[in-house]
Structures are given as structure tokens and as C-alpha cells.
Amino acid sequence: MDNSHFWIENMVLKRYTGPGGDVAIPDGVAKIARSAFWGCPSLTSVTIPEGVTKIGAYAFSYCSGLSKLTIPESVTEIGESAFQGCTKLTNVEIAPENMQFQTENGMVISKKRKTVVFAFESSPHITIPEGVTKIGRAAFYECTGLASITIPDSVTEIGAYAFCGCTALTSVNMPAHVTKINEGIFRGCTSLSSVTIPKGVTEIGNHAFRGCTALTSITLPEHVSRIEQFAFFDCTRLTSLSIPQSVTQIDMFAFFGCTGLSYITIPQ
């Protein structure tokens, strides 16, 4: 086997420079480094050999042609956004003996951390299993077929860019124990018209609703203290907004481009 396209140091696969297609990572690799396959659109499938324990953050990000992935028993860690932008990934096989990860409802879920790591099927509706406590960063990134999602009350954190680019997503009921709308969570969700924000939320993060052009109104709960920059940037159909008394900081460009916004209530 020609391994010249793999840059490997001390059992760590640093970078893949090959032509793509169906790729089998060489035996003897223990870790796949951060961004090792980043931006390899010609990659169609990858087989990870037994012995690999870690897939680094962004390892396969924007491998837009990747459709099939095989994860062995030995993998115990998958970094954040490892498969962000892998829009054609629909077939993920995890060894049955793997004690850390499982597939369920088109998602890879960390058993130990009770976290949705990433989704690999752009189904019209997805139900996250009860007991999951976190939706990972960019977990549903550009799942363009996702129209609705059921999130259980057990979820307490939704990572940055979790639903970014989910252009068919129309509404979301966020669970009661979420306390922050993280950066870019719904950025570019152009069909999103309804979001229920929990009462305990204290911050609306950067770019959280940027480009949500179907959003006409939103209720900010009484505990919100900060609306970060670009939070509602280009929400062109947002017509009215009531700022709760708890808000002490609105960052620059938070409502820039909200060309339909004609009525704002600000407490004295």
C-alpha cells in the first residue's frame, strides 16, 4: 500500500495529501490530528483502523464528498466539529464493541458524555433521545433536510453553530434548563419562524440568529442580560421586539440589517 500521502509522526496522522476517493488510514496510527483531512472534497469514504483512539477537532471538516465512515472499537474521543460540513455523510458504521459511541436516529452519540457529537442523516424530523445532556458544537451543521427536531428536557447545553445552515428548520422548542443561546446556533436558518427561548437564558450569543430571514417576532425572557454582536443581524422580517428590563448590554450590530424592525419596547 502506498502511504506516501499520509504525513505521520509518532503514530499521529498529521495531514492527508492524497487524491481522495476511498481511503483506508494505515495501521499503526493512534491519533488523527486536528484538521488532518480538512477541506478534502474528493474524499468519498474513510476506514479508520483498529488502534486509533482519537479523532481530532475539525479532522474531516468540509470533506463535502464524504459519504461513508467506519469507526473502530478503539476510538474513545471525537473532537468538536470533526465532521462539520460533511453534507453527504449518510453512512456511519461504529464497531458494536465500541463502549464510547453509538449511532441512534441518524446521530453519533457519546455514551459517556451523553452528547450528540454529529448528525449524519438529514432526515425531516429527528428526535434526540431522553438522557442526552448536550448537543455538541456544529452537531447538525448544514443538515438542510431537517425541518423539525424534538429536544428532551434533559438537554442543558446546545453548542455553538449546532443548527447553523439548517435551511428547512421551521421551529424549535428549546428545553427549560438551557441558560445561553450560544454563538451562531441558528445562523442561516432561513425558514426558522418560531423559537421558544427558556426563561433561564441570560445571554444571546454572537450571530445566534443571523440571517434568520423568516423570523418575524421573538420573546426575550426576563433574565437576559446581554445581546451580543450580530445576534439578529439581517433578520429582515423581524418587525417588533420587546427588550426586557434585565438587559444591561446590547453589543454593536446586534440588530443591523433588520430592515423590517419598526417597533421596539425598551423599559425605562
PDB file of C-alpha atoms in Angstrom:
ATOM      1  CA  MET A   1       0.000   0.000   0.000  1.00  0.00           C
ATOM      2  CA  ASP A   2       1.250   3.477  -0.915  1.00  0.00           C
ATOM      3  CA  ASN A   3       1.314   5.550   2.270  1.00  0.00           C
ATOM      4  CA  SER A   4       3.149   8.497   0.766  1.00  0.00           C
ATOM      5  CA  HIS A   5       0.049  10.688   1.030  1.00  0.00           C
ATOM      6  CA  PHE A   6      -0.066  10.341   4.801  1.00  0.00           C
ATOM      7  CA  TRP A   7       2.109  12.596   6.960  1.00  0.00           C
ATOM      8  CA  ILE A   8       2.578  10.553  10.137  1.00  0.00           C
ATOM      9  CA  GLU A   9       4.750  11.454  13.120  1.00  0.00           C
ATOM     10  CA  ASN A  10       4.948   9.459  16.345  1.00  0.00           C
ATOM     11  CA  MET A  11       1.830   7.498  15.411  1.00  0.00           C
ATOM     12  CA  VAL A  12      -0.137  10.705  14.808  1.00  0.00           C
ATOM     13  CA  LEU A  13      -1.637  11.282  11.354  1.00  0.00           C
ATOM     14  CA  LYS A  14      -0.874  14.969  10.882  1.00  0.00           C
ATOM     15  CA  ARG A  15      -2.134  15.502   7.349  1.00  0.00           C
ATOM     16  CA  TYR A  16      -3.528  13.660   4.352  1.00  0.00           C
ATOM     17  CA  THR A  17      -2.402  14.994   0.956  1.00  0.00           C
ATOM     18  CA  GLY A  18      -3.730  12.327  -1.378  1.00  0.00           C
ATOM     19  CA  PRO A  19      -6.270  12.403  -4.227  1.00  0.00           C
ATOM     20  CA  GLY A  20      -9.237  11.323  -2.112  1.00  0.00           C
ATOM     21  CA  GLY A  21     -11.682   8.602  -3.103  1.00  0.00           C
ATOM     22  CA  ASP A  22     -11.998   5.600  -0.785  1.00  0.00           C
ATOM     23  CA  VAL A  23      -9.239   5.960   1.801  1.00  0.00           C
ATOM     24  CA  ALA A  24      -8.024   3.459   4.380  1.00  0.00           C
ATOM     25  CA  ILE A  25      -5.854   5.000   7.082  1.00  0.00           C
ATOM     26  CA  PRO A  26      -2.665   2.931   7.588  1.00  0.00           C
ATOM     27  CA  ASP A  27      -2.302   0.560  10.514  1.00  0.00           C
ATOM     28  CA  GLY A  28      -0.166   1.874  13.351  1.00  0.00           C
ATOM     29  CA  VAL A  29      -1.838   5.276  13.551  1.00  0.00           C
ATOM     30  CA  ALA A  30      -3.015   6.058  17.089  1.00  0.00           C
ATOM     31  CA  LYS A  31      -4.435   9.547  16.601  1.00  0.00           C
ATOM     32  CA  ILE A  32      -5.868  11.620  13.757  1.00  0.00           C
ATOM     33  CA  ALA A  33      -4.712  15.196  14.301  1.00  0.00           C
ATOM     34  CA  ARG A  34      -6.771  18.354  14.221  1.00  0.00           C
ATOM     35  CA  SER A  35      -7.767  19.267  10.640  1.00  0.00           C
ATOM     36  CA  ALA A  36      -5.869  16.283   9.193  1.00  0.00           C
ATOM     37  CA  PHE A  37      -8.323  15.837   6.284  1.00  0.00           C
ATOM     38  CA  TRP A  38      -9.818  19.335   6.429  1.00  0.00           C
ATOM     39  CA  GLY A  39     -11.206  20.549   3.112  1.00  0.00           C
ATOM     40  CA  CYS A  40     -10.683  17.374   1.073  1.00  0.00           C
ATOM     41  CA  PRO A  41     -13.828  17.420  -1.112  1.00  0.00           C
ATOM     42  CA  SER A  42     -12.767  14.416  -3.198  1.00  0.00           C
ATOM     43  CA  LEU A  43     -12.719  12.088  -0.170  1.00  0.00           C
ATOM     44  CA  THR A  44     -15.675   9.696  -0.508  1.00  0.00           C
ATOM     45  CA  SER A  45     -15.137   7.153   2.259  1.00  0.00           C
ATOM     46  CA  VAL A  46     -12.689   6.573   5.073  1.00  0.00           C
ATOM     47  CA  THR A  47     -11.908   3.462   7.071  1.00  0.00           C
ATOM     48  CA  ILE A  48     -10.263   4.113  10.428  1.00  0.00           C
ATOM     49  CA  PRO A  49      -8.214   1.130  11.609  1.00  0.00           C
ATOM     50  CA  GLU A  50      -8.316  -0.516  14.994  1.00  0.00           C
ATOM     51  CA  GLY A  51      -5.798   1.184  17.273  1.00  0.00           C
ATOM     52  CA  VAL A  52      -6.854   4.769  16.542  1.00  0.00           C
ATOM     53  CA  THR A  53      -8.067   6.262  19.822  1.00  0.00           C
ATOM     54  CA  LYS A  54      -8.711   9.893  18.910  1.00  0.00           C
ATOM     55  CA  ILE A  55     -10.223  11.812  16.014  1.00  0.00           C
ATOM     56  CA  GLY A  56      -9.131  15.422  16.445  1.00  0.00           C
ATOM     57  CA  ALA A  57     -11.242  18.550  16.199  1.00  0.00           C
ATOM     58  CA  TYR A  58     -12.101  19.525  12.613  1.00  0.00           C
ATOM     59  CA  ALA A  59     -10.316  16.381  11.402  1.00  0.00           C
ATOM     60  CA  PHE A  60     -12.707  15.850   8.468  1.00  0.00           C
ATOM     61  CA  SER A  61     -14.372  19.261   8.325  1.00  0.00           C
ATOM     62  CA  TYR A  62     -15.613  20.285   4.892  1.00  0.00           C
ATOM     63  CA  CYS A  63     -14.926  16.933   3.288  1.00  0.00           C
ATOM     64  CA  SER A  64     -18.049  17.630   1.268  1.00  0.00           C
ATOM     65  CA  GLY A  65     -17.911  14.382  -0.727  1.00  0.00           C
ATOM     66  CA  LEU A  66     -17.511  12.074   2.267  1.00  0.00           C
ATOM     67  CA  SER A  67     -20.438   9.658   2.331  1.00  0.00           C
ATOM     68  CA  LYS A  68     -19.231   6.689   4.374  1.00  0.00           C
ATOM     69  CA  LEU A  69     -17.275   6.391   7.616  1.00  0.00           C
ATOM     70  CA  THR A  70     -16.153   3.376   9.642  1.00  0.00           C
ATOM     71  CA  ILE A  71     -15.178   3.904  13.299  1.00  0.00           C
ATOM     72  CA  PRO A  72     -13.456   1.039  15.172  1.00  0.00           C
ATOM     73  CA  GLU A  73     -13.793  -0.158  18.748  1.00  0.00           C
ATOM     74  CA  SER A  74     -10.614   1.653  19.834  1.00  0.00           C
ATOM     75  CA  VAL A  75     -11.879   5.230  19.260  1.00  0.00           C
ATOM     76  CA  THR A  76     -12.600   6.895  22.595  1.00  0.00           C
ATOM     77  CA  GLU A  77     -12.580  10.569  21.607  1.00  0.00           C
ATOM     78  CA  ILE A  78     -14.037  12.593  18.745  1.00  0.00           C
ATOM     79  CA  GLY A  79     -13.122  16.287  18.789  1.00  0.00           C
ATOM     80  CA  GLU A  80     -15.551  19.126  18.246  1.00  0.00           C
ATOM     81  CA  SER A  81     -16.695  19.838  14.708  1.00  0.00           C
ATOM     82  CA  ALA A  82     -14.756  16.806  13.464  1.00  0.00           C
ATOM     83  CA  PHE A  83     -17.277  16.301  10.635  1.00  0.00           C
ATOM     84  CA  GLN A  84     -18.604  19.838  10.198  1.00  0.00           C
ATOM     85  CA  GLY A  85     -19.661  20.491   6.630  1.00  0.00           C
ATOM     86  CA  CYS A  86     -19.691  16.813   5.614  1.00  0.00           C
ATOM     87  CA  THR A  87     -23.037  17.311   3.920  1.00  0.00           C
ATOM     88  CA  LYS A  88     -23.098  13.979   2.069  1.00  0.00           C
ATOM     89  CA  LEU A  89     -22.232  11.789   5.052  1.00  0.00           C
ATOM     90  CA  THR A  90     -25.146   9.364   5.399  1.00  0.00           C
ATOM     91  CA  ASN A  91     -23.461   6.079   6.301  1.00  0.00           C
ATOM     92  CA  VAL A  92     -21.610   5.786   9.625  1.00  0.00           C
ATOM     93  CA  GLU A  93     -20.631   2.390  10.991  1.00  0.00           C
ATOM     94  CA  ILE A  94     -19.376   2.095  14.566  1.00  0.00           C
ATOM     95  CA  ALA A  95     -17.960  -1.201  15.807  1.00  0.00           C
ATOM     96  CA  PRO A  96     -20.518  -2.847  18.125  1.00  0.00           C
ATOM     97  CA  GLU A  97     -17.769  -3.333  20.718  1.00  0.00           C
ATOM     98  CA  ASN A  98     -17.105   0.422  20.957  1.00  0.00           C
ATOM     99  CA  MET A  99     -18.020   1.428  24.518  1.00  0.00           C
ATOM    100  CA  GLN A 100     -17.864   5.201  23.945  1.00  0.00           C
ATOM    101  CA  PHE A 101     -20.049   5.900  20.922  1.00  0.00           C
ATOM    102  CA  GLN A 102     -23.242   4.652  19.351  1.00  0.00           C
ATOM    103  CA  THR A 103     -25.474   5.581  16.430  1.00  0.00           C
ATOM    104  CA  GLU A 104     -29.123   6.379  17.028  1.00  0.00           C
ATOM    105  CA  ASN A 105     -31.743   8.208  14.964  1.00  0.00           C
ATOM    106  CA  GLY A 106     -29.123   9.308  12.440  1.00  0.00           C
ATOM    107  CA  MET A 107     -26.763  10.692  15.087  1.00  0.00           C
ATOM    108  CA  VAL A 108     -23.454   9.706  16.648  1.00  0.00           C
ATOM    109  CA  ILE A 109     -23.874   9.955  20.417  1.00  0.00           C
ATOM    110  CA  SER A 110     -21.210   9.852  23.110  1.00  0.00           C
ATOM    111  CA  LYS A 111     -22.446   7.373  25.704  1.00  0.00           C
ATOM    112  CA  LYS A 112     -20.167   8.628  28.471  1.00  0.00           C
ATOM    113  CA  ARG A 113     -20.660  12.358  27.909  1.00  0.00           C
ATOM    114  CA  LYS A 114     -24.302  11.996  26.863  1.00  0.00           C
ATOM    115  CA  THR A 115     -23.611  14.289  23.934  1.00  0.00           C
ATOM    116  CA  VAL A 116     -24.802  14.406  20.329  1.00  0.00           C
ATOM    117  CA  VAL A 117     -21.459  14.543  18.517  1.00  0.00           C
ATOM    118  CA  PHE A 118     -22.794  14.937  14.990  1.00  0.00           C
ATOM    119  CA  ALA A 119     -25.738  14.040  12.785  1.00  0.00           C
ATOM    120  CA  PHE A 120     -25.150  12.047   9.615  1.00  0.00           C
ATOM    121  CA  GLU A 121     -28.644  11.840   8.132  1.00  0.00           C
ATOM    122  CA  SER A 122     -30.539  14.913   7.029  1.00  0.00           C
ATOM    123  CA  SER A 123     -33.934  13.477   7.973  1.00  0.00           C
ATOM    124  CA  PRO A 124     -37.028  15.709   8.002  1.00  0.00           C
ATOM    125  CA  HIS A 125     -37.524  15.073  11.717  1.00  0.00           C
ATOM    126  CA  ILE A 126     -35.081  13.958  14.387  1.00  0.00           C
ATOM    127  CA  THR A 127     -35.810  13.052  17.989  1.00  0.00           C
ATOM    128  CA  ILE A 128     -32.895  13.334  20.399  1.00  0.00           C
ATOM    129  CA  PRO A 129     -33.034  10.511  22.956  1.00  0.00           C
ATOM    130  CA  GLU A 130     -34.008  11.233  26.539  1.00  0.00           C
ATOM    131  CA  GLY A 131     -30.932  11.354  28.780  1.00  0.00           C
ATOM    132  CA  VAL A 132     -28.757  13.308  26.344  1.00  0.00           C
ATOM    133  CA  THR A 133     -27.497  16.420  28.146  1.00  0.00           C
ATOM    134  CA  LYS A 134     -25.610  18.252  25.395  1.00  0.00           C
ATOM    135  CA  ILE A 135     -25.840  18.932  21.678  1.00  0.00           C
ATOM    136  CA  GLY A 136     -22.258  19.376  20.512  1.00  0.00           C
ATOM    137  CA  ARG A 137     -20.742  22.217  18.516  1.00  0.00           C
ATOM    138  CA  ALA A 138     -21.951  22.182  14.888  1.00  0.00           C
ATOM    139  CA  ALA A 139     -23.690  18.844  15.519  1.00  0.00           C
ATOM    140  CA  PHE A 140     -26.397  19.481  12.898  1.00  0.00           C
ATOM    141  CA  TYR A 141     -24.365  21.893  10.775  1.00  0.00           C
ATOM    142  CA  GLU A 142     -25.956  22.311   7.328  1.00  0.00           C
ATOM    143  CA  CYS A 143     -28.433  19.454   7.775  1.00  0.00           C
ATOM    144  CA  THR A 144     -30.501  21.079   5.050  1.00  0.00           C
ATOM    145  CA  GLY A 145     -33.275  18.443   5.087  1.00  0.00           C
ATOM    146  CA  LEU A 146     -34.004  18.844   8.805  1.00  0.00           C
ATOM    147  CA  ALA A 147     -37.408  20.511   9.209  1.00  0.00           C
ATOM    148  CA  SER A 148     -38.153  19.823  12.876  1.00  0.00           C
ATOM    149  CA  ILE A 149     -36.394  18.458  15.932  1.00  0.00           C
ATOM    150  CA  THR A 150     -37.545  17.210  19.324  1.00  0.00           C
ATOM    151  CA  ILE A 151     -35.121  18.083  22.128  1.00  0.00           C
ATOM    152  CA  PRO A 152     -35.696  16.450  25.524  1.00  0.00           C
ATOM    153  CA  ASP A 153     -35.700  18.349  28.825  1.00  0.00           C
ATOM    154  CA  SER A 154     -32.512  16.523  29.815  1.00  0.00           C
ATOM    155  CA  VAL A 155     -30.504  18.761  27.435  1.00  0.00           C
ATOM    156  CA  THR A 156     -28.842  21.634  29.323  1.00  0.00           C
ATOM    157  CA  GLU A 157     -26.408  22.898  26.679  1.00  0.00           C
ATOM    158  CA  ILE A 158     -26.553  23.459  22.935  1.00  0.00           C
ATOM    159  CA  GLY A 159     -23.144  24.109  21.404  1.00  0.00           C
ATOM    160  CA  ALA A 160     -22.142  26.917  19.065  1.00  0.00           C
ATOM    161  CA  TYR A 161     -23.352  26.606  15.457  1.00  0.00           C
ATOM    162  CA  ALA A 162     -25.342  23.498  16.396  1.00  0.00           C
ATOM    163  CA  PHE A 163     -28.068  24.147  13.797  1.00  0.00           C
ATOM    164  CA  CYS A 164     -26.216  26.593  11.552  1.00  0.00           C
ATOM    165  CA  GLY A 165     -27.342  26.344   7.939  1.00  0.00           C
ATOM    166  CA  CYS A 166     -30.357  24.119   8.635  1.00  0.00           C
ATOM    167  CA  THR A 167     -32.336  25.933   5.968  1.00  0.00           C
ATOM    168  CA  ALA A 168     -35.509  23.797   6.263  1.00  0.00           C
ATOM    169  CA  LEU A 169     -35.796  24.059  10.059  1.00  0.00           C
ATOM    170  CA  THR A 170     -39.009  25.922  10.851  1.00  0.00           C
ATOM    171  CA  SER A 171     -39.389  25.888  14.639  1.00  0.00           C
ATOM    172  CA  VAL A 172     -37.522  24.888  17.790  1.00  0.00           C
ATOM    173  CA  ASN A 173     -38.685  24.474  21.377  1.00  0.00           C
ATOM    174  CA  MET A 174     -35.584  24.781  23.500  1.00  0.00           C
ATOM    175  CA  PRO A 175     -35.512  22.812  26.770  1.00  0.00           C
ATOM    176  CA  ALA A 176     -36.063  24.623  30.048  1.00  0.00           C
ATOM    177  CA  HIS A 177     -32.574  24.153  31.520  1.00  0.00           C
ATOM    178  CA  VAL A 178     -30.627  25.834  28.699  1.00  0.00           C
ATOM    179  CA  THR A 179     -29.147  29.093  30.038  1.00  0.00           C
ATOM    180  CA  LYS A 180     -27.346  30.541  26.999  1.00  0.00           C
ATOM    181  CA  ILE A 181     -28.072  30.804  23.296  1.00  0.00           C
ATOM    182  CA  ASN A 182     -24.546  30.132  22.097  1.00  0.00           C
ATOM    183  CA  GLU A 183     -22.733  31.663  19.141  1.00  0.00           C
ATOM    184  CA  GLY A 184     -24.249  31.034  15.723  1.00  0.00           C
ATOM    185  CA  ILE A 185     -26.689  28.356  16.917  1.00  0.00           C
ATOM    186  CA  PHE A 186     -29.348  29.229  14.323  1.00  0.00           C
ATOM    187  CA  ARG A 187     -27.244  31.241  11.890  1.00  0.00           C
ATOM    188  CA  GLY A 188     -28.576  30.960   8.355  1.00  0.00           C
ATOM    189  CA  CYS A 189     -31.733  29.058   9.338  1.00  0.00           C
ATOM    190  CA  THR A 190     -33.722  30.869   6.666  1.00  0.00           C
ATOM    191  CA  SER A 191     -37.016  29.027   7.332  1.00  0.00           C
ATOM    192  CA  LEU A 192     -36.948  29.447  11.111  1.00  0.00           C
ATOM    193  CA  SER A 193     -40.081  31.356  12.103  1.00  0.00           C
ATOM    194  CA  SER A 194     -40.591  30.276  15.700  1.00  0.00           C
ATOM    195  CA  VAL A 195     -38.196  29.765  18.622  1.00  0.00           C
ATOM    196  CA  THR A 196     -39.107  29.275  22.262  1.00  0.00           C
ATOM    197  CA  ILE A 197     -36.324  30.672  24.451  1.00  0.00           C
ATOM    198  CA  PRO A 198     -36.276  29.271  28.007  1.00  0.00           C
ATOM    199  CA  LYS A 199     -36.867  31.579  30.957  1.00  0.00           C
ATOM    200  CA  GLY A 200     -33.405  30.906  32.413  1.00  0.00           C
ATOM    201  CA  VAL A 201     -31.447  32.181  29.385  1.00  0.00           C
ATOM    202  CA  THR A 202     -29.148  35.070  30.305  1.00  0.00           C
ATOM    203  CA  GLU A 203     -27.216  35.690  27.068  1.00  0.00           C
ATOM    204  CA  ILE A 204     -27.930  35.727  23.336  1.00  0.00           C
ATOM    205  CA  GLY A 205     -24.610  34.897  21.679  1.00  0.00           C
ATOM    206  CA  ASN A 206     -22.778  36.336  18.658  1.00  0.00           C
ATOM    207  CA  HIS A 207     -24.516  35.636  15.334  1.00  0.00           C
ATOM    208  CA  ALA A 208     -27.076  33.462  17.166  1.00  0.00           C
ATOM    209  CA  PHE A 209     -29.966  34.282  14.805  1.00  0.00           C
ATOM    210  CA  ARG A 210     -28.012  35.926  11.999  1.00  0.00           C
ATOM    211  CA  GLY A 211     -29.763  35.591   8.671  1.00  0.00           C
ATOM    212  CA  CYS A 212     -32.951  34.055  10.101  1.00  0.00           C
ATOM    213  CA  THR A 213     -34.989  35.825   7.447  1.00  0.00           C
ATOM    214  CA  ALA A 214     -38.297  34.081   8.315  1.00  0.00           C
ATOM    215  CA  LEU A 215     -38.234  35.172  11.951  1.00  0.00           C
ATOM    216  CA  THR A 216     -40.962  37.782  12.485  1.00  0.00           C
ATOM    217  CA  SER A 217     -41.011  38.023  16.272  1.00  0.00           C
ATOM    218  CA  ILE A 218     -39.174  36.680  19.283  1.00  0.00           C
ATOM    219  CA  THR A 219     -39.765  36.864  23.017  1.00  0.00           C
ATOM    220  CA  LEU A 220     -36.711  37.528  25.150  1.00  0.00           C
ATOM    221  CA  PRO A 221     -37.132  36.218  28.708  1.00  0.00           C
ATOM    222  CA  GLU A 222     -36.758  38.437  31.760  1.00  0.00           C
ATOM    223  CA  HIS A 223     -33.347  37.075  32.747  1.00  0.00           C
ATOM    224  CA  VAL A 224     -31.489  38.039  29.551  1.00  0.00           C
ATOM    225  CA  SER A 225     -28.731  40.496  30.451  1.00  0.00           C
ATOM    226  CA  ARG A 226     -26.718  40.680  27.225  1.00  0.00           C
ATOM    227  CA  ILE A 227     -27.394  40.567  23.497  1.00  0.00           C
ATOM    228  CA  GLU A 228     -24.063  40.020  21.768  1.00  0.00           C
ATOM    229  CA  GLN A 229     -22.857  41.425  18.444  1.00  0.00           C
ATOM    230  CA  PHE A 230     -24.608  40.413  15.224  1.00  0.00           C
ATOM    231  CA  ALA A 231     -27.130  38.361  17.261  1.00  0.00           C
ATOM    232  CA  PHE A 232     -30.069  39.276  14.999  1.00  0.00           C
ATOM    233  CA  PHE A 233     -28.087  40.568  12.018  1.00  0.00           C
ATOM    234  CA  ASP A 234     -30.133  40.532   8.800  1.00  0.00           C
ATOM    235  CA  CYS A 235     -33.320  39.235  10.408  1.00  0.00           C
ATOM    236  CA  THR A 236     -35.161  41.191   7.740  1.00  0.00           C
ATOM    237  CA  ARG A 237     -38.705  40.138   8.710  1.00  0.00           C
ATOM    238  CA  LEU A 238     -38.361  40.895  12.392  1.00  0.00           C
ATOM    239  CA  THR A 239     -40.976  43.614  12.898  1.00  0.00           C
ATOM    240  CA  SER A 240     -41.220  44.149  16.655  1.00  0.00           C
ATOM    241  CA  LEU A 241     -39.187  43.465  19.761  1.00  0.00           C
ATOM    242  CA  SER A 242     -39.552  43.959  23.484  1.00  0.00           C
ATOM    243  CA  ILE A 243     -36.286  44.370  25.399  1.00  0.00           C
ATOM    244  CA  PRO A 244     -36.658  43.101  28.985  1.00  0.00           C
ATOM    245  CA  GLN A 245     -35.570  45.241  31.928  1.00  0.00           C
ATOM    246  CA  SER A 246     -32.822  42.744  32.762  1.00  0.00           C
ATOM    247  CA  VAL A 247     -30.814  43.660  29.627  1.00  0.00           C
ATOM    248  CA  THR A 248     -27.767  45.750  30.533  1.00  0.00           C
ATOM    249  CA  GLN A 249     -25.721  45.380  27.343  1.00  0.00           C
ATOM    250  CA  ILE A 250     -26.520  45.305  23.619  1.00  0.00           C
ATOM    251  CA  ASP A 251     -23.379  44.856  21.530  1.00  0.00           C
ATOM    252  CA  MET A 252     -22.657  46.508  18.197  1.00  0.00           C
ATOM    253  CA  PHE A 253     -24.585  45.452  15.094  1.00  0.00           C
ATOM    254  CA  ALA A 254     -26.893  43.242  17.200  1.00  0.00           C
ATOM    255  CA  PHE A 255     -29.862  44.320  15.036  1.00  0.00           C
ATOM    256  CA  PHE A 256     -28.022  45.560  11.951  1.00  0.00           C
ATOM    257  CA  GLY A 257     -29.903  44.808   8.745  1.00  0.00           C
ATOM    258  CA  CYS A 258     -33.261  44.292  10.493  1.00  0.00           C
ATOM    259  CA  THR A 259     -34.937  46.396   7.836  1.00  0.00           C
ATOM    260  CA  GLY A 260     -38.469  45.450   8.894  1.00  0.00           C
ATOM    261  CA  LEU A 261     -37.995  46.313  12.564  1.00  0.00           C
ATOM    262  CA  SER A 262     -40.334  49.223  13.209  1.00  0.00           C
ATOM    263  CA  TYR A 263     -41.291  48.832  16.876  1.00  0.00           C
ATOM    264  CA  ILE A 264     -39.037  48.303  19.896  1.00  0.00           C
ATOM    265  CA  THR A 265     -40.114  48.420  23.527  1.00  0.00           C
ATOM    266  CA  ILE A 266     -37.328  49.426  25.920  1.00  0.00           C
ATOM    267  CA  PRO A 267     -38.134  49.633  29.653  1.00  0.00           C
ATOM    268  CA  GLN A 268     -37.426  52.867  31.486  1.00  0.00           C
TER     269      GLN A 268
END
